[in-house]
Amino acid sequence: MAVVLSVLTGLILTRIAPDAILMAALTALVITGILTPAEALQGFANPGVMTIATLYVVAAGLKETGAVQWIAHRLLGQPRSLQRAQLRLLIPASVLSAFMNNTTVVAMFIPAVQEWAHRLRFPPSKLLLPLSYAAILGGTCTLIGTSTNLVINGLLQSQMGISLGMFDIAWVGVPVLLAGGTFLLLFANRLLPQRESVIEQVEHAREYSVEVVVEPNGPLIGKTIQEAGLRHMQHGYLAEIQRGERLLTAVSPQTELMAGDILGFIGAPECARELRGVHGVRPANGDVRKLNIAHHRRCLVEAVIGPDFAGLGQTIRESRFRTRFQAVILSISREGRRLPGKLGDIQLRVGDTLLLETDHDFVEQYRYRKDFLLVSALNDSTPPNFKKAPLALVILAAMVGLSAFSILSILEAAFLAAGTMLATRCITVSKARRYIDLQVLVVIAASFALGAAMTKSGAAQAIAELMTSNVTSPWLALAMVYFVTVLFTELITNNAAAVLMFPIAVEVAEQLNVNIMPFAIAIMIAASASFITPLGYQTNLMVYGPGGYRMKDYVANGLPVSLLVGGAALCFIPTVWSFGGY
């Protein structure tokens, strides 16, 4: 109990990394002899942990191919009211989160929703928090929807010999999703603030001019500027269109795009990153196509020219920049302002900030060279490989089908899907490694040691006896387990909360001589039901800045959602899994 209390104190009150705290606890349990090394390390061999690790690769393949963006742009549409816009957002976000990591879903949706909101003239703050909540609720509908489901299923397999199917939890997850989603549709518009994002509240320090060309036979031909999603971009605006010998300025949103149109955008460096995610345009700079760098290895980099740069005083063309650095200059910012005119004729000076398209290794290669004062890569600037988006979705559907029809276990189906993603080059091996979140895996695996120690030492039994001392109703005990898990989830990591509560739930069920399954499902739902604070769940934190939210916004919206979801879960769980048997 001292170790458990130390872990809780460390997670709640300190900024020490959760994986460091949990590994320190594991060490203490081994050194004090409470657990043998084999018992302490058992979590690292748990099927649930390996399934989570493998699903990171599958989710990465969907992200790198732009599959989520591909779906989002087709499903979001052009709703005329905010409530319809919220409905259009909640459905795809929750459905996708049921089958892939909800963090990935939210990460992919945030820029799409921001651009969509600006285009429709809706405040992004009215949409982004519902996006996070929908992703959380969608994750409760399937076994692979969230890591906590897989963790509890792994514990049930190893300790009880019980294995849940892909959609077993849907009998509770779908009603929970409908309850939470209905509340958001009816009340979110009134409860959510109308605010700008943190980025919109400050002016960009650097302004660039970026040109892209509409691809022949691409999906944007014949669409208007507004329909193509190019009118209200988050980090820039469309300044002009070069159509043959004609220059169109003050472009109307109803202007139809034609093959070969050169679109000139003005904005922050992130504007170039946004344009990389638009299917149907490519950089207008011809030198970009001459780069001897594979598509999936390209990224955007900002570099500030130093006093020792060899091409000072020369034009870009004279400096032979592309040949020398294997990088193409997309735009130049001088003293925070874009430089107009033809790029090749601009003379380079000390302090010029260059926006480059280059290889991932450029930053490491030139970070400490004297040519540049500063080199910095833009996050998530590699262009998606949209051609492989349908293939990635087919792989995901095959994984779900094989598991749902019990042809393969979830772990085997995930292994096969991840391997196929790599074999078909939906994602490279090096990128797949970067997407695997080792910190999360270590936290989960080390948490298993705490759960095992609580069972072996009798701590779980003591807590269970305390909880059931004056309780004879299994339903009341179920409610207690549920709300204690929710409290833990809001204060510490959701996976740690689930693992800590599982042995207590087992002992509670044994004390009352009832089936463990209602308690296990309650922990699955409760460990995901983090709506009240931005820190309780990663997706809540992800929308905090882009939505311009404050803590009170989470409490005002999250508290009623949490209570509603808890009520729905506690009503449906005992009807699906009776206290008498499984």
XYZ file of C-alpha atoms in Angstrom:
582
model
C 0.000 0.000 0.000
C 2.920 2.351 0.691
C 4.224 1.787 -2.853
C 0.758 2.340 -4.355
C 0.248 5.555 -2.372
C 3.702 6.763 -3.428
C 2.825 6.124 -7.074
C -0.483 7.996 -6.756
C 1.229 10.926 -5.030
C 3.953 11.054 -7.671
C 1.500 10.961 -10.574
C -0.816 13.607 -9.107
C 1.563 16.079 -7.486
C 4.851 15.895 -9.415
C 6.011 16.399 -12.987
C 8.104 13.237 -12.989
C 7.384 11.146 -16.102
C 4.754 8.434 -15.427
C 6.951 5.665 -16.857
C 9.793 6.635 -14.487
C 7.411 6.548 -11.483
C 5.945 3.164 -12.422
C 9.358 1.599 -13.114
C 10.614 2.900 -9.743
C 7.600 1.236 -8.108
C 8.327 -2.022 -9.964
C 11.939 -1.869 -8.731
C 10.799 -1.318 -5.140
C 8.429 -4.305 -5.313
C 11.205 -6.589 -6.581
C 13.879 -5.390 -4.125
C 11.564 -5.720 -1.106
C 10.674 -9.260 -2.169
C 6.942 -8.603 -2.590
C 7.237 -9.845 -6.189
C 9.740 -12.105 -7.897
C 11.402 -10.678 -11.047
C 9.249 -12.981 -13.201
C 6.056 -11.741 -11.540
C 7.115 -8.095 -11.786
C 7.943 -8.337 -15.497
C 4.888 -10.361 -16.464
C 3.131 -7.267 -17.832
C 5.725 -6.905 -20.594
C 4.615 -10.270 -21.997
C 0.890 -9.586 -21.709
C -1.035 -9.996 -25.012
C -2.893 -6.722 -24.398
C 0.334 -4.723 -24.208
C 1.678 -6.295 -27.411
C -1.643 -5.663 -29.169
C -1.467 -1.969 -28.251
C 2.115 -1.751 -29.563
C 1.109 -3.395 -32.848
C -1.960 -1.189 -33.308
C 0.301 1.878 -33.156
C 1.782 0.716 -36.457
C -1.657 0.155 -38.012
C -2.794 3.635 -36.907
C 0.452 5.117 -38.241
C -0.213 3.567 -41.653
C -3.667 5.165 -41.723
C -2.187 8.531 -40.781
C 0.729 8.466 -43.239
C -1.561 7.620 -46.163
C -3.971 10.404 -45.210
C -6.807 7.871 -44.895
C -8.452 9.722 -42.008
C -8.245 13.059 -43.847
C -9.575 11.327 -46.957
C -12.638 10.157 -45.009
C -13.065 13.429 -43.117
C -13.205 15.628 -46.210
C -15.833 13.358 -47.771
C -18.057 13.072 -44.716
C -17.926 16.560 -43.210
C -19.690 18.224 -46.145
C -21.330 21.673 -46.094
C -23.839 21.778 -43.184
C -25.798 25.013 -42.783
C -26.219 24.970 -39.004
C -23.787 24.434 -36.134
C -25.816 21.510 -34.771
C -25.674 19.727 -38.128
C -21.951 20.419 -38.282
C -21.524 18.813 -34.862
C -23.499 15.767 -36.007
C -21.398 15.501 -39.180
C -18.288 15.572 -36.989
C -19.404 13.252 -34.169
C -20.376 10.336 -36.419
C -17.084 9.819 -38.350
C -14.924 10.681 -35.312
C -16.656 8.129 -33.072
C -16.800 5.410 -35.744
C -13.111 5.788 -36.622
C -12.131 5.824 -32.939
C -13.857 2.491 -32.472
C -11.318 0.862 -34.792
C -8.106 2.835 -34.362
C -6.218 4.803 -31.724
C -8.392 7.782 -30.770
C -5.319 9.982 -30.280
C -4.454 9.473 -33.955
C -8.035 10.226 -35.004
C -8.095 13.517 -33.084
C -4.616 14.485 -34.313
C -5.753 14.009 -37.924
C -9.118 15.716 -37.442
C -7.909 18.893 -35.674
C -6.469 20.664 -38.758
C -9.341 19.414 -40.936
C -11.936 20.685 -38.442
C -10.189 24.052 -38.057
C -10.146 24.595 -41.822
C -13.749 23.329 -42.102
C -14.940 25.617 -39.292
C -13.314 28.669 -40.873
C -14.850 27.816 -44.234
C -18.330 27.508 -42.698
C -17.738 30.526 -40.407
C -18.307 28.475 -37.226
C -16.078 28.966 -34.149
C -13.642 26.000 -33.892
C -14.182 26.077 -30.111
C -17.730 24.830 -30.706
C -16.437 21.724 -32.486
C -13.060 20.648 -31.093
C -14.099 19.600 -27.558
C -17.038 17.556 -28.951
C -14.455 15.956 -31.287
C -12.370 14.830 -28.286
C -15.418 13.546 -26.390
C -16.711 11.694 -29.471
C -13.322 10.000 -29.927
C -13.315 8.913 -26.264
C -16.890 7.583 -26.459
C -16.248 5.839 -29.782
C -13.315 3.996 -28.222
C -15.682 2.265 -25.771
C -17.561 0.487 -28.594
C -14.976 -2.143 -29.548
C -12.201 -4.072 -27.888
C -9.511 -2.278 -29.935
C -11.080 1.176 -29.547
C -8.851 2.177 -26.643
C -5.821 0.750 -24.875
C -7.665 0.318 -21.560
C -10.047 -2.186 -23.173
C -7.097 -4.261 -24.347
C -5.389 -3.993 -20.960
C -8.442 -5.305 -19.066
C -8.988 -8.009 -21.678
C -5.347 -9.045 -21.210
C -5.878 -9.290 -17.452
C -9.061 -11.332 -17.929
C -7.171 -13.697 -20.252
C -4.201 -14.188 -17.957
C -6.089 -14.442 -14.653
C -9.552 -15.750 -15.526
C -9.100 -17.495 -18.876
C -11.827 -15.213 -20.312
C -11.339 -13.564 -23.725
C -13.725 -10.942 -25.067
C -14.657 -10.659 -28.740
C -14.226 -7.551 -30.882
C -17.797 -6.290 -30.412
C -18.759 -7.791 -27.027
C -18.316 -4.434 -25.296
C -20.495 -2.698 -27.931
C -23.634 -3.744 -26.018
C -22.651 -1.120 -23.452
C -20.398 1.128 -25.539
C -23.011 2.007 -28.165
C -25.679 3.128 -25.605
C -22.964 5.122 -23.802
C -21.956 6.751 -27.111
C -25.584 7.571 -27.953
C -26.190 9.068 -24.490
C -23.057 11.227 -24.571
C -23.479 12.159 -28.247
C -27.117 13.225 -27.750
C -26.126 15.488 -24.858
C -23.394 17.109 -26.972
C -25.795 17.741 -29.851
C -28.441 19.274 -27.594
C -26.344 21.303 -25.159
C -22.732 21.726 -26.402
C -23.624 24.790 -28.458
C -24.928 26.548 -25.316
C -22.205 25.384 -22.939
C -19.140 25.793 -25.169
C -17.458 29.217 -25.476
C -16.870 31.153 -28.678
C -13.121 31.729 -28.649
C -10.146 31.903 -30.966
C -7.332 29.395 -30.773
C -4.050 30.245 -29.073
C -2.409 30.479 -32.513
C -5.072 32.891 -33.804
C -4.590 35.172 -30.811
C -1.034 36.138 -31.801
C 0.355 37.362 -35.108
C 2.753 35.125 -36.951
C 6.346 36.258 -36.695
C 7.287 34.991 -40.185
C 5.294 35.387 -43.383
C 5.952 33.438 -46.570
C 4.561 33.228 -50.080
C 3.922 29.628 -51.185
C 2.771 28.484 -54.617
C 1.056 25.218 -55.548
C -0.287 23.961 -58.862
C -3.594 22.159 -59.452
C -2.782 18.661 -60.715
C -4.154 17.563 -64.096
C -6.870 14.900 -63.703
C -6.862 15.619 -59.940
C -9.926 15.711 -57.660
C -9.986 19.545 -57.439
C -10.627 20.297 -61.110
C -14.051 21.882 -61.569
C -14.447 22.580 -57.852
C -14.765 26.110 -56.508
C -12.167 27.561 -54.160
C -14.628 27.147 -51.286
C -15.548 23.537 -52.178
C -11.860 22.623 -52.384
C -11.302 23.871 -48.802
C -8.767 26.502 -49.905
C -10.670 29.642 -48.948
C -10.253 29.800 -45.174
C -7.010 28.053 -44.290
C -5.799 28.186 -40.716
C -2.301 29.556 -41.350
C -2.622 31.503 -44.608
C -4.871 32.813 -47.365
C -5.165 32.536 -51.138
C -3.807 35.780 -52.615
C -3.889 35.093 -56.368
C -4.252 32.540 -59.148
C -1.931 32.422 -62.167
C -3.968 30.917 -65.055
C -1.822 30.791 -68.147
C -0.998 34.412 -69.009
C -3.761 35.790 -66.740
C -3.300 36.796 -63.120
C -6.479 36.601 -61.017
C -6.376 38.689 -57.828
C -9.045 39.171 -55.132
C -10.202 35.664 -55.985
C -13.894 34.934 -55.420
C -14.700 31.818 -53.349
C -16.892 30.678 -56.251
C -13.985 30.672 -58.749
C -13.665 27.213 -60.318
C -10.230 25.594 -60.401
C -8.682 24.443 -63.663
C -5.809 22.066 -64.396
C -2.488 23.878 -64.227
C -3.723 26.797 -62.117
C -0.903 28.152 -59.953
C -2.300 29.194 -56.572
C -0.344 31.760 -54.563
C -0.808 31.616 -50.784
C 0.510 34.045 -48.182
C 0.911 33.049 -44.552
C 2.948 31.373 -41.833
C 5.289 28.409 -42.482
C 2.516 26.071 -41.317
C 0.521 27.166 -44.393
C 2.916 25.117 -46.540
C 2.348 22.148 -44.236
C -1.435 22.560 -44.580
C -1.137 22.578 -48.372
C 0.857 19.318 -48.250
C -2.275 17.666 -46.832
C -4.559 18.849 -49.670
C -5.211 16.085 -52.194
C -4.960 17.433 -55.749
C -2.234 20.097 -55.497
C 1.553 19.895 -55.628
C 4.354 22.451 -55.164
C 4.611 24.773 -58.167
C 8.384 25.040 -57.805
C 9.740 22.784 -60.545
C 12.901 22.053 -58.569
C 10.861 20.114 -55.995
C 10.260 17.346 -58.555
C 13.991 17.215 -59.250
C 14.835 16.333 -55.644
C 16.350 12.873 -55.455
C 14.420 12.122 -52.259
C 11.603 9.604 -51.852
C 8.140 11.063 -51.278
C 7.778 9.550 -47.791
C 11.163 10.930 -46.662
C 10.407 14.588 -47.422
C 9.566 17.252 -44.861
C 9.455 21.024 -44.469
C 12.317 22.795 -42.703
C 13.011 26.408 -41.730
C 16.646 27.536 -41.914
C 18.152 30.955 -41.062
C 21.147 31.906 -43.215
C 24.346 32.564 -41.244
C 27.340 34.853 -41.969
C 29.415 31.897 -43.223
C 26.878 30.809 -45.848
C 28.779 30.277 -49.124
C 26.148 31.854 -51.384
C 25.776 35.261 -49.708
C 25.092 38.028 -52.237
C 24.241 35.480 -54.935
C 20.796 34.762 -56.318
C 19.227 31.417 -55.472
C 19.861 30.260 -59.016
C 23.544 31.290 -58.873
C 24.087 29.649 -55.474
C 23.020 26.219 -56.860
C 21.221 25.673 -53.551
C 19.361 22.495 -54.556
C 22.491 20.744 -55.796
C 24.588 21.778 -52.795
C 22.123 20.986 -49.999
C 19.670 18.514 -51.597
C 16.910 20.934 -50.602
C 14.553 23.223 -52.505
C 13.671 26.748 -51.342
C 9.887 27.174 -51.391
C 9.827 30.727 -50.021
C 11.947 33.358 -48.255
C 11.056 35.582 -45.305
C 13.199 38.675 -44.583
C 12.717 40.579 -41.316
C 9.485 38.662 -40.787
C 8.001 39.601 -44.171
C 7.680 37.574 -47.347
C 9.826 38.558 -50.332
C 7.789 39.017 -53.512
C 9.076 38.333 -56.998
C 10.637 35.367 -58.740
C 12.424 33.113 -56.249
C 15.387 32.350 -58.488
C 16.270 36.060 -58.797
C 16.292 36.855 -55.045
C 19.749 37.560 -53.579
C 20.449 35.768 -50.301
C 21.406 37.761 -47.195
C 22.408 36.986 -43.607
C 19.276 36.468 -41.486
C 17.010 35.406 -44.358
C 14.672 32.637 -43.206
C 14.244 29.930 -45.840
C 11.300 27.553 -46.055
C 12.724 24.333 -47.530
C 11.477 21.000 -48.770
C 14.155 18.427 -48.055
C 15.088 15.119 -46.439
C 14.358 14.162 -42.810
C 18.116 14.025 -42.173
C 18.686 17.670 -43.176
C 18.166 19.023 -39.643
C 20.722 16.690 -38.056
C 23.169 17.214 -40.888
C 23.157 21.021 -40.863
C 22.105 21.902 -37.305
C 25.711 22.549 -36.211
C 27.157 23.689 -39.565
C 28.145 27.331 -40.022
C 25.990 27.801 -43.127
C 22.877 28.289 -40.996
C 22.274 30.006 -37.648
C 19.172 27.914 -36.942
C 17.597 24.837 -38.530
C 14.154 23.617 -37.465
C 11.783 21.027 -38.951
C 8.020 21.616 -39.074
C 6.072 18.888 -37.305
C 3.961 16.504 -39.424
C 5.030 18.178 -42.673
C 5.601 15.001 -44.714
C 2.933 14.912 -47.461
C 0.469 11.998 -47.128
C 0.524 9.311 -49.795
C -3.162 9.612 -50.738
C -2.866 6.919 -53.417
C -2.493 4.297 -50.695
C -5.341 5.595 -48.496
C -7.898 3.097 -49.905
C -5.388 0.252 -49.403
C -4.814 1.274 -45.762
C -8.576 1.303 -45.154
C -8.919 -2.171 -46.719
C -6.173 -3.471 -44.386
C -8.010 -1.980 -41.379
C -11.330 -3.515 -42.498
C -9.653 -6.908 -42.989
C -8.138 -6.757 -39.490
C -11.523 -5.952 -37.940
C -13.277 -8.661 -39.981
C -10.770 -11.398 -39.153
C -11.036 -10.600 -35.460
C -14.809 -10.026 -35.369
C -15.551 -13.418 -36.967
C -13.021 -15.159 -34.657
C -10.864 -16.289 -37.589
C -7.845 -14.832 -35.783
C -7.324 -13.436 -32.297
C -7.054 -9.655 -31.981
C -3.291 -9.907 -31.461
C -2.836 -12.119 -34.550
C -5.048 -9.870 -36.694
C -3.126 -6.798 -35.510
C 0.227 -8.474 -36.290
C -1.001 -9.331 -39.789
C -2.382 -5.816 -40.411
C 0.808 -4.121 -39.197
C 2.951 -6.422 -41.331
C 0.802 -5.712 -44.387
C 1.056 -1.948 -43.780
C 4.844 -2.296 -43.834
C 4.958 -4.727 -46.764
C 2.765 -2.487 -48.951
C 4.792 0.611 -47.985
C 1.813 2.377 -46.424
C 4.421 3.226 -43.798
C 8.158 2.649 -43.590
C 9.828 0.651 -40.839
C 11.727 3.703 -39.544
C 8.524 5.745 -39.242
C 6.658 2.854 -37.666
C 9.287 2.763 -34.905
C 8.784 6.475 -34.220
C 5.016 6.078 -33.891
C 5.250 3.383 -31.197
C 4.812 5.200 -27.892
C 7.228 3.399 -25.562
C 6.282 5.583 -22.602
C 2.662 4.388 -22.739
C 3.729 0.750 -23.136
C 6.122 0.950 -20.163
C 3.436 2.602 -17.996
C 0.935 -0.156 -18.819
C 3.372 -3.048 -18.413
C 4.803 -1.692 -15.143
C 1.265 -1.083 -13.828
C 0.643 -4.833 -14.051
C 3.278 -5.288 -11.357
C 1.338 -2.997 -9.010
C -1.840 -4.972 -9.652
C -0.059 -8.274 -9.015
C 1.477 -6.935 -5.787
C -1.908 -5.752 -4.518
C -3.344 -9.235 -5.065
C -0.354 -11.174 -3.691
C 0.088 -9.036 -0.565
C -3.616 -8.994 0.310
C -3.906 -5.201 -0.169
C -6.645 -5.595 -2.790
C -8.602 -7.878 -0.471
C -8.339 -5.351 2.384
C -9.584 -2.512 0.167
C -12.414 -4.701 -1.147
C -13.483 -5.609 2.398
C -13.523 -1.917 3.275
C -15.642 -1.092 0.212
C -18.137 -3.911 0.844
C -18.276 -3.735 4.648
C -21.728 -2.148 4.639
C -22.724 -3.001 1.052
C -24.858 -6.015 0.167
C -26.121 -4.860 -3.225
C -23.859 -5.892 -6.158
C -25.189 -2.952 -8.184
C -24.136 -0.475 -5.475
C -20.684 -2.097 -5.333
C -20.506 -1.824 -9.131
C -21.319 1.899 -8.919
C -18.592 2.376 -6.305
C -15.994 0.614 -8.466
C -17.078 2.674 -11.491
C -16.855 6.092 -9.823
C -13.570 5.329 -8.009
C -12.104 4.345 -11.399
C -13.373 7.620 -12.926
C -11.731 9.549 -10.060
C -8.419 7.736 -10.600
C -8.640 8.319 -14.365
C -9.062 12.076 -13.917
C -6.041 12.183 -11.561
C -3.619 9.652 -13.068
C -3.217 7.854 -16.403
C -6.239 5.889 -17.607
C -4.288 2.648 -18.059
C -2.727 2.849 -14.594
C -6.191 3.492 -13.131
C -7.573 0.408 -14.884
C -4.760 -1.881 -13.729
C -4.930 -0.619 -10.133
C -8.690 -1.077 -9.937
C -8.839 -4.544 -11.526
C -7.543 -6.562 -8.532
C -9.810 -4.553 -6.218
C -12.784 -5.348 -8.471
C -11.865 -9.043 -8.442
C -11.833 -9.076 -4.654
C -15.120 -7.123 -4.462
C -16.762 -9.708 -6.718
C -15.390 -12.547 -4.580
C -16.540 -10.871 -1.345
C -20.085 -10.603 -2.741
C -19.826 -14.015 -4.452
C -20.858 -12.600 -7.842
C -19.535 -12.639 -11.413
C -16.446 -10.518 -12.157
C -17.551 -9.519 -15.686
C -19.825 -6.561 -14.799
C -16.970 -5.086 -12.745
C -14.396 -5.634 -15.514
C -16.623 -3.928 -18.100
C -17.330 -1.082 -15.656
C -13.573 -0.469 -15.331
C -13.194 -0.509 -19.134
C -15.830 2.196 -19.566
C -14.860 4.248 -16.504
C -11.141 4.294 -17.339
C -12.018 5.908 -20.685
C -14.690 8.271 -19.307
C -12.377 11.215 -18.663
C -14.220 14.395 -19.617
C -13.836 16.773 -16.653
C -10.189 17.886 -16.962
C -7.868 18.456 -19.937
C -5.163 16.356 -18.235
C -7.278 13.232 -17.710
C -7.136 12.052 -21.317
C -4.643 12.912 -24.057
C -7.254 13.934 -26.645
C -8.680 16.507 -24.202
C -5.245 18.083 -23.904
C -4.742 18.053 -27.691
C -7.752 20.325 -28.331
C -6.986 22.641 -25.370
C -4.843 25.125 -27.322
C -6.502 24.920 -30.777
C -9.914 25.502 -29.163
C -8.742 28.300 -26.853
C -10.368 26.459 -23.928
C -10.049 27.012 -20.178
C -10.419 24.575 -17.291
C -13.977 25.723 -16.565
C -15.048 24.737 -20.101
C -14.091 21.120 -19.392
C -15.924 21.100 -16.068
C -19.084 22.713 -17.493
C -19.301 20.238 -20.376
C -17.492 17.217 -18.976
C -19.265 16.854 -15.635
C -22.767 16.311 -17.102
C -21.335 14.063 -19.841
C -19.472 12.017 -17.213
C -22.596 11.609 -15.059
C -24.763 10.741 -18.073
C -22.255 8.191 -19.394
C -21.888 6.664 -15.910
C -25.651 6.347 -15.515
C -26.040 4.716 -18.948
C -23.156 2.305 -18.284
C -24.451 1.240 -14.864
C -27.908 0.619 -16.341
C -26.740 -1.498 -19.278
C -23.791 -3.431 -17.804
C -25.848 -5.686 -15.424
C -28.418 -6.390 -18.157
C -25.713 -7.709 -20.528
C -23.443 -9.408 -17.959
C -25.516 -10.623 -15.018
C -24.027 -10.790 -11.538
C -24.916 -14.487 -11.531
C -22.656 -15.722 -14.330
C -20.941 -15.126 -17.694
